[in-house]
CSV table of C-alpha atoms and ligand atoms in Angstrom, one decimal:
chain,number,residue,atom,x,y,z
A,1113,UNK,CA,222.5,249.7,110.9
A,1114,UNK,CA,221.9,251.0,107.3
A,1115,UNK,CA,223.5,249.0,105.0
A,1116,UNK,CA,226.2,250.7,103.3
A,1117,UNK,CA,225.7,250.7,99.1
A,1118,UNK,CA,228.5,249.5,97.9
A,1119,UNK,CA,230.8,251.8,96.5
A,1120,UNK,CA,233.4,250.1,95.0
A,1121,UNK,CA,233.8,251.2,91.4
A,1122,UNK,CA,232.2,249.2,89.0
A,1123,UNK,CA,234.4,247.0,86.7
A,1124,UNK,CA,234.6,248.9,83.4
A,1125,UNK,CA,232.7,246.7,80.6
A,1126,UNK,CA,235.4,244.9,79.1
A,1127,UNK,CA,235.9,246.4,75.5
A,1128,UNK,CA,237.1,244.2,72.7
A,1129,UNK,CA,240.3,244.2,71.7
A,1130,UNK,CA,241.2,246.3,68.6
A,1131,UNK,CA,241.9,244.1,65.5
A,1132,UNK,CA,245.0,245.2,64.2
A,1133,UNK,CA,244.0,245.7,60.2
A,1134,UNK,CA,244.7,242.5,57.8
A,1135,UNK,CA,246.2,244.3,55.2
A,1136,UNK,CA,249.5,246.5,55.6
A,1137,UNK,CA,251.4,249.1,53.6
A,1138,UNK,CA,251.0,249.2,50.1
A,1139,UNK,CA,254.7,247.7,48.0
A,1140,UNK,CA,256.0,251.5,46.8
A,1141,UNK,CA,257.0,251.0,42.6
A,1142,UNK,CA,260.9,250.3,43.6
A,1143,UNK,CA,260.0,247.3,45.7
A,1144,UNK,CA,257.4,245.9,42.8
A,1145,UNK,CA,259.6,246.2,40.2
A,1146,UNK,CA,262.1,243.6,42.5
A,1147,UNK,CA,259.2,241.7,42.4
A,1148,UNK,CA,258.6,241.1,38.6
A,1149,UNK,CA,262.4,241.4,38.1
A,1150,UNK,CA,263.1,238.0,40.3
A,1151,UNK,CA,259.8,236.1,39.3
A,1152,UNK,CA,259.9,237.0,35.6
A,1153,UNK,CA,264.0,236.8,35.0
A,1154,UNK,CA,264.3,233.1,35.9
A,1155,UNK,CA,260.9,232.1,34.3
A,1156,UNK,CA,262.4,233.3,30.9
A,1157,UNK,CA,265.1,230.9,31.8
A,1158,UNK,CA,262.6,227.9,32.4
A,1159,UNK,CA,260.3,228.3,29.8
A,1160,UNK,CA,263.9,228.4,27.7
A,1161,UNK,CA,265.7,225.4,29.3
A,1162,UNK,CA,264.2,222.6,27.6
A,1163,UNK,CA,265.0,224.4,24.1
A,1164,UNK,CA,268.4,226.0,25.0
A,1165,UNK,CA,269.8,222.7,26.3
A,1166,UNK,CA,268.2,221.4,23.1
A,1167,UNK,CA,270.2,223.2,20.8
A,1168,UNK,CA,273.0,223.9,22.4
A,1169,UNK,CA,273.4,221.1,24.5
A,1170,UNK,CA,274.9,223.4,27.2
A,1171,UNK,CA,274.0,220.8,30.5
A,1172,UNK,CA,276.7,219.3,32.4
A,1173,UNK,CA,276.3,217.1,35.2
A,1174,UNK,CA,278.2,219.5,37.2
A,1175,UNK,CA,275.1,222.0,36.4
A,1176,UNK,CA,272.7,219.2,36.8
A,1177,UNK,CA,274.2,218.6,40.4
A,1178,UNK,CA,274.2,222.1,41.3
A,1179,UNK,CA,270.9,222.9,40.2
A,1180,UNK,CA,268.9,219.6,42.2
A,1181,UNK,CA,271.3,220.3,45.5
A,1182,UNK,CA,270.2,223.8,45.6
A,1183,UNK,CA,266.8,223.3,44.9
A,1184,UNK,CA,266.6,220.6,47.5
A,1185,UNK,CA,268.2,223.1,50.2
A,1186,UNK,CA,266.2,226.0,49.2
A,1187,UNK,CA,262.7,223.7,48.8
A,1188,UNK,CA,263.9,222.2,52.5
A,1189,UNK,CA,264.1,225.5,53.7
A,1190,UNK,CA,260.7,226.8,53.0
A,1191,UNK,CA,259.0,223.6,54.0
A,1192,UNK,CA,260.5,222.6,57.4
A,1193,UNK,CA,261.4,226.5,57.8
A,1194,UNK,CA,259.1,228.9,56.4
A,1195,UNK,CA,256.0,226.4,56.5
A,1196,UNK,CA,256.3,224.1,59.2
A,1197,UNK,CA,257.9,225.8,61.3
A,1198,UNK,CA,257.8,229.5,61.5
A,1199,UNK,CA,254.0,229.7,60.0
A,1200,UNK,CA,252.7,226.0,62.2
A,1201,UNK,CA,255.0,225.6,65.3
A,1202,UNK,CA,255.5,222.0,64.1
A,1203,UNK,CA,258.7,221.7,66.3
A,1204,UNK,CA,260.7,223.9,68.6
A,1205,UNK,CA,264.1,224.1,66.9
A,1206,UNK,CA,267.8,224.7,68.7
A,1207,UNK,CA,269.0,228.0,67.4
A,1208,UNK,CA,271.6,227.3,65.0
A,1209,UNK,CA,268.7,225.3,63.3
A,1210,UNK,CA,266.3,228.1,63.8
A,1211,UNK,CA,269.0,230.8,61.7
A,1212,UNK,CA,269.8,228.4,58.8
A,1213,UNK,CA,266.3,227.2,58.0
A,1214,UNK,CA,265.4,231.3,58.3
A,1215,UNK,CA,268.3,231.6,55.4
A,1216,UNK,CA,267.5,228.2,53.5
A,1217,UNK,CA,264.1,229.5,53.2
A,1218,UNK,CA,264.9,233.0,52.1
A,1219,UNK,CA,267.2,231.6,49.2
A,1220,UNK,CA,264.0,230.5,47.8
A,1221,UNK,CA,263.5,234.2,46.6
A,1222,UNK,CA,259.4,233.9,47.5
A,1223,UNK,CA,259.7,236.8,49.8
A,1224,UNK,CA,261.5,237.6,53.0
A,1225,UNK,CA,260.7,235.3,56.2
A,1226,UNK,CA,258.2,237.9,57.7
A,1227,UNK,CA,256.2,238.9,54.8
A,1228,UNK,CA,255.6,234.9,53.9
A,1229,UNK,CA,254.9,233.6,57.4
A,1230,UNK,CA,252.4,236.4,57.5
A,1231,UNK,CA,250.9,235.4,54.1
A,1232,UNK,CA,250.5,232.2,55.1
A,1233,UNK,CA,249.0,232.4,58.5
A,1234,UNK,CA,246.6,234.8,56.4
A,1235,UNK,CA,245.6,231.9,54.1
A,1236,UNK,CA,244.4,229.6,56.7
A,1237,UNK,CA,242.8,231.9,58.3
A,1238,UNK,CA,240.4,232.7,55.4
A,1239,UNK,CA,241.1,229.6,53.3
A,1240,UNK,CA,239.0,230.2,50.1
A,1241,UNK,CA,237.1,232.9,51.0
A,1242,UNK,CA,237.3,236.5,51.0
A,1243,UNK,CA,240.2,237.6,52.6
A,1244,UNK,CA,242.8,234.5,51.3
A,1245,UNK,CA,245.6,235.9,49.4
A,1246,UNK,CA,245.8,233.6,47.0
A,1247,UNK,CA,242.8,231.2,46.9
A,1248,UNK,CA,242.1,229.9,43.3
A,1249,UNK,CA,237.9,230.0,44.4
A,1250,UNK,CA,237.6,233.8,44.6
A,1251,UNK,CA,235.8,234.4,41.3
A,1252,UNK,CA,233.0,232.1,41.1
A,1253,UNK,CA,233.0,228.4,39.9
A,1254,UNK,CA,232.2,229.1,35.9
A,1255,UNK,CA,235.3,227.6,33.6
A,1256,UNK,CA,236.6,231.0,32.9
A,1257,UNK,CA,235.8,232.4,37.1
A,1258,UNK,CA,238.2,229.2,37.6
A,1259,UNK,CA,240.9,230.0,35.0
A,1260,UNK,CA,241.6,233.1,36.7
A,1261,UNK,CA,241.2,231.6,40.1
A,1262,UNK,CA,243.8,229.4,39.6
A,1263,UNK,CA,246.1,232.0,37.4
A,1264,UNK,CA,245.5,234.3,40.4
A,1265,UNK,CA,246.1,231.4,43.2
A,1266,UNK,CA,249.3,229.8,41.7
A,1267,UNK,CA,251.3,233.4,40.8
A,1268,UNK,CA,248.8,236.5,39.8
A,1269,UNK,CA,248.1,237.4,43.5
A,1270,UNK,CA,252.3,238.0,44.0
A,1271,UNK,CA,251.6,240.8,41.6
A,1272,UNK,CA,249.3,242.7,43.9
A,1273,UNK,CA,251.0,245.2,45.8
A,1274,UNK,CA,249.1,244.9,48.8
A,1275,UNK,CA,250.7,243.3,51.8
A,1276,UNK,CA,249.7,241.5,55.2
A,1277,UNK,CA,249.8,243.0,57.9
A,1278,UNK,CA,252.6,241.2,59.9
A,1279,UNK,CA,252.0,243.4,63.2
A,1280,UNK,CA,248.8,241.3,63.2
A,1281,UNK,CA,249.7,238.0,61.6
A,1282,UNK,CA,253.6,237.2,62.2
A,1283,UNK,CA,253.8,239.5,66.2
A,1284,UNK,CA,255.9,236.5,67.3
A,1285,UNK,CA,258.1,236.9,64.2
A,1286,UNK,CA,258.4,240.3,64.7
A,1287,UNK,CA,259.7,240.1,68.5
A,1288,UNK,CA,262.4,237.6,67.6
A,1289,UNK,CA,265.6,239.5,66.7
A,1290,UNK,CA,267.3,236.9,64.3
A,1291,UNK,CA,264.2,236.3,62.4
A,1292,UNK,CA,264.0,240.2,62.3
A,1293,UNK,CA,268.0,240.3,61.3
A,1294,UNK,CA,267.1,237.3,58.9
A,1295,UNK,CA,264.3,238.8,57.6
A,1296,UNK,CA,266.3,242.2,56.7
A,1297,UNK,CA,269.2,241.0,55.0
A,1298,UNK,CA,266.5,239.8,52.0
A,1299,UNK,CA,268.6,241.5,49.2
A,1300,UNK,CA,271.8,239.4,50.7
A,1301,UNK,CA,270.3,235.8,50.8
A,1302,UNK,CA,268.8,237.2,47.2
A,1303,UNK,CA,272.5,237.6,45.9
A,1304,UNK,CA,273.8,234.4,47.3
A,1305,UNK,CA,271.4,232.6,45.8
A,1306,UNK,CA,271.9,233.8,42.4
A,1307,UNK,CA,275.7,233.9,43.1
A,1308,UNK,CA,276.9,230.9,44.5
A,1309,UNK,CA,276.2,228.1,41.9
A,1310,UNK,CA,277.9,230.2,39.5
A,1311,UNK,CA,281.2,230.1,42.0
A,1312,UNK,CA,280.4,227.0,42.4
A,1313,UNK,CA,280.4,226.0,39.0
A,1314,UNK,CA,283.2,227.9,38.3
A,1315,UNK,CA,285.3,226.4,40.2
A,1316,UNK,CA,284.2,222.9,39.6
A,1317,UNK,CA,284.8,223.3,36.0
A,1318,UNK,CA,287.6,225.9,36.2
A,1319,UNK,CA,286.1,227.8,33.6
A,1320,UNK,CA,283.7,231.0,32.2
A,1321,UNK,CA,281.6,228.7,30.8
A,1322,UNK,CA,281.4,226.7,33.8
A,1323,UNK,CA,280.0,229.8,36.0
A,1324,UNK,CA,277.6,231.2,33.5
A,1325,UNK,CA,276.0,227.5,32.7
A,1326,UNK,CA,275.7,226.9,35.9
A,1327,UNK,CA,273.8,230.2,37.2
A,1328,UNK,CA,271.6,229.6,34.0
A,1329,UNK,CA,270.7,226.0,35.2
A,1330,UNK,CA,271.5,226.3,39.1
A,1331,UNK,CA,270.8,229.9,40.1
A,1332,UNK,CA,268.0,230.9,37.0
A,1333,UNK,CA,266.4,227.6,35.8
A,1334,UNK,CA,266.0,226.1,39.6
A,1335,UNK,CA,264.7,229.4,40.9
A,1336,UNK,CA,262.0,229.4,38.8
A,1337,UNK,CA,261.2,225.9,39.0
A,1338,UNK,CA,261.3,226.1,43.2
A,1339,UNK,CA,259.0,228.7,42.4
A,1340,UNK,CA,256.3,227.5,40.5
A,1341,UNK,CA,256.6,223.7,42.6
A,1342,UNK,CA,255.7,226.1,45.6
A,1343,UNK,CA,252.6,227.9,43.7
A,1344,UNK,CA,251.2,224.5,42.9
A,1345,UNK,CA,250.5,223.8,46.8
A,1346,UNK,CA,248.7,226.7,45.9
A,1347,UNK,CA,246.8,226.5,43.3
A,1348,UNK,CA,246.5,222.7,41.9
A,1349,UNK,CA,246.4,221.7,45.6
A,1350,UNK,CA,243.4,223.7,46.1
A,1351,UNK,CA,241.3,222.6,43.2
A,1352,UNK,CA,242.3,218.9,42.4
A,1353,UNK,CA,242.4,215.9,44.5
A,1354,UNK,CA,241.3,213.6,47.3
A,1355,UNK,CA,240.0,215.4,50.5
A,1356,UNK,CA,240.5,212.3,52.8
A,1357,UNK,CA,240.3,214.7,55.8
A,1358,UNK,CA,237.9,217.5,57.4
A,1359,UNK,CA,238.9,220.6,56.4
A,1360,UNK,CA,236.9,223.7,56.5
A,1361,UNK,CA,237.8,224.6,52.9
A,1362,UNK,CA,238.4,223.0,48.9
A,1363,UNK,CA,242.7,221.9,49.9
A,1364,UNK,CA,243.6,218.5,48.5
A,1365,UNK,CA,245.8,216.3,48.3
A,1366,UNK,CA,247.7,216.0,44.7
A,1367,UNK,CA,249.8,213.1,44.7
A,1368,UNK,CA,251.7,213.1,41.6
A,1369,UNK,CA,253.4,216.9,43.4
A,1370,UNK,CA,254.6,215.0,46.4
A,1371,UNK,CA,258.7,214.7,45.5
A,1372,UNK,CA,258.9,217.9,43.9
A,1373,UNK,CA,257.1,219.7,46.9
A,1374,UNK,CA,258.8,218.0,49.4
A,1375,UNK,CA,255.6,216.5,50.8
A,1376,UNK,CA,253.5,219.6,50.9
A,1377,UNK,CA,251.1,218.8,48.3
A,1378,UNK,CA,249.5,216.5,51.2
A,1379,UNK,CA,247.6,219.9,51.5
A,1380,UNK,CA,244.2,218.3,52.7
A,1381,UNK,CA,246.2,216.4,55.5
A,1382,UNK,CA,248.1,219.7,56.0
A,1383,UNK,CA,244.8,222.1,56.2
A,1384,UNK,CA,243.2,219.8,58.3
A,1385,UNK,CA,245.7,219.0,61.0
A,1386,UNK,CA,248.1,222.6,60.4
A,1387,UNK,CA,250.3,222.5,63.1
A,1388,UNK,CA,251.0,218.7,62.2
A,1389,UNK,CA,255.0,217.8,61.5
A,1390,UNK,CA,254.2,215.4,59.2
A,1391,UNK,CA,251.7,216.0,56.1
A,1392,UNK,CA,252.3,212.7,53.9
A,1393,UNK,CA,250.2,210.7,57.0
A,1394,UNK,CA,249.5,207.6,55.3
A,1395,UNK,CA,251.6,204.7,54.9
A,1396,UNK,CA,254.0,205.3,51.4
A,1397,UNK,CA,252.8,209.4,51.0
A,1398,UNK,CA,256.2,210.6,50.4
A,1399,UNK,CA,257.2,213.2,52.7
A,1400,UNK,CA,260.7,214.5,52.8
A,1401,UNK,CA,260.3,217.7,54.7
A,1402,UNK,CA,259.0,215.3,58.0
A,1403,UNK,CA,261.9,213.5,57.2
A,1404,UNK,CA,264.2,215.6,57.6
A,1405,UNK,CA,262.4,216.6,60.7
A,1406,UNK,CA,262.9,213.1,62.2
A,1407,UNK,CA,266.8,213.0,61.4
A,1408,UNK,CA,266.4,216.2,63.2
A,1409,UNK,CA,264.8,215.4,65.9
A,1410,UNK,CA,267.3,212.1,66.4
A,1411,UNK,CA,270.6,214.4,66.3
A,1412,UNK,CA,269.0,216.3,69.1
A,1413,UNK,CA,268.3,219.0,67.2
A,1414,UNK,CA,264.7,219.5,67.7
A,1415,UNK,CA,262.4,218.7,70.0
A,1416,UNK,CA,258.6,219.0,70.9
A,1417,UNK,CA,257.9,218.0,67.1
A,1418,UNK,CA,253.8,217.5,66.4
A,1419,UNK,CA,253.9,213.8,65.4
A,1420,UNK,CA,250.4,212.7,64.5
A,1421,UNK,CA,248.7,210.0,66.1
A,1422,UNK,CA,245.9,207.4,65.1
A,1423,UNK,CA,243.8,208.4,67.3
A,1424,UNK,CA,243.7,211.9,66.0
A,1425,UNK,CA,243.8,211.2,62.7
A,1426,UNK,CA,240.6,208.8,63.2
A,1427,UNK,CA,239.6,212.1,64.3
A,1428,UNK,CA,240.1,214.1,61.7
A,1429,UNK,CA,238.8,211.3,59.1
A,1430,UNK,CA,236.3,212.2,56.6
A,1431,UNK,CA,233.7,209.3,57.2
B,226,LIG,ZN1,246.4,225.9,51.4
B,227,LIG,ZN1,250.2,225.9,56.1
């Protein structure tokens, strides 16, 4: 009996799978001018707090108060939120957790939730080299290439109106519907911000003076100041430091940024383990965001949290 060819169709070669682009829509002039309106507005107000408290000696402790509780809410809510989890997966969080890190995070005015993640995710995945939105290497290694690396690295690149593409970087993101909602309502977690110390201080003090003191110190002043503590991760934290651990590109670890940053200027620890919970690993690194994930994860409110471990640390050592 002839034997029969075989007729079944061939399995069609197996074509790759169509990148989705890195970059995505250009910012249209409305949305840029936001931009320099809320980075530039409240670093007027730093670069005049020092002076203007000087001279006029406008700073009460109610201002004080207001100013370091919101910072440490909004700074909490970019690292456990925005970095930890919603960029890493450090922890699976319950939802009410989920939502209010979401809106911590976007108080921080640095964007909305979407846009960041997808930033981020697009920093490690080119970290200092062509491609990293805001690496402080891109120019070359002369004194003046590095200048402009690190003016570009800690705030020039928010200038550029190009945007990641979060259909390829944040697709999780993008499926969930209260990181969606979250992620909308930008302008309103943008008001709030601004708005409630000056209620807040209002009230406290029962007077004018009260509010607009306090949305100079506690909406303006602390703004900025979250702002620029948050640029330093990237720009400082790439350039200066010890690199205790492999990573595959120049992040550090800075520690005289660790309080302020909420333990993110660990940023060797961080690129080298990313998904880690904690990025202060060594006995006495300060690290308030893990933390705050511990407590967390005690209440029951969190679980699955990436602890690290000795032996994977030994891993990760630099020899
Ligand atoms: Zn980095
Ligand atoms: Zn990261």
């Amino acid at each position: 009996m002839a034997i029969l060819a075989d007729t079944r169709p061939t399995e069609a070669p197996r074509r790759p799978r169509a990148t989705k682009p890195v970059l995505g829509e250009q910012r249209d002039v409305g949305r840029q001018s936001l931009v320099y309106l809320f980075l530039i507005v409240p670093m007027l107000a730093l670069a005049a707090a020092v002076p203007f408290a000087w001279t006029t000696g406008l700073l009460s402790w109610t201002d004080v108060g207001l100013a370091v509780g919101f910072y440490l809410l909004t700074l909490h809510g970019v690292t456990v939120g925005f970095h930890r989890l919603f960029t890493h997966g450090s922890f699976k969080p319950n939802r009410p957790v989920k939502v209010t890190l979401a809106i911590l995070g976007s108080m921080a005015v640095q964007g909305p939730i979407i846009t960041w993640v997808a930033d981020h995710r697009r920093h490690h995945a080119f970290s200092d080299k062509e491609g990293d939105p805001h690496s402080p290497w891109l120019f070359g290694t002369s004194a003046w290439a590095l200048t402009r690396g690190f003016w570009h690295a800690h705030m020039g690149w928010t200038f550029g109106r190009n945007t990641t593409n979060a259909e390829r970087f944040a697709p999780d993101m993008l499926k969930d519907r209260d990181l969606v909602m979250v992620n909308k309502l930008f302008w309103l977690w943008t008001i709030l911000t601004f708005l409630l110390p000056a209620v807040l201080g209002g009230l406290i003090t029962m007077s004018w003076a009260g509010a607009l003191t306090a949305f100079f110190w506690a909406s303006l002043v602390r703004v900025s100041a979250l702002h620029h503590a948050t640029w330093s991760t990237n720009s400082v934290c790439h350039m200066i430091g010890e690199r205790p651990f492999k990573s595959r590109d120049k992040a550090a670890n800075f520690w005289p940024l660790a309080i302020v940053s909420g333990g993110e200027s660990w940023h060797n620890s961080h690129h080298a383990d990313q998904s880690c919970a904690r990025h202060g690993v060594k006995r006495g690194q300060i690290d308030t965001s893990a933390r705050i994930i511990w407590l967390m994860e005690k209440a029951g409110w969190v679980t699955n949290v990436k602890w690290p471990t000795p032996e994977r640390l030994a891993r990760l050592a630099n020899d």
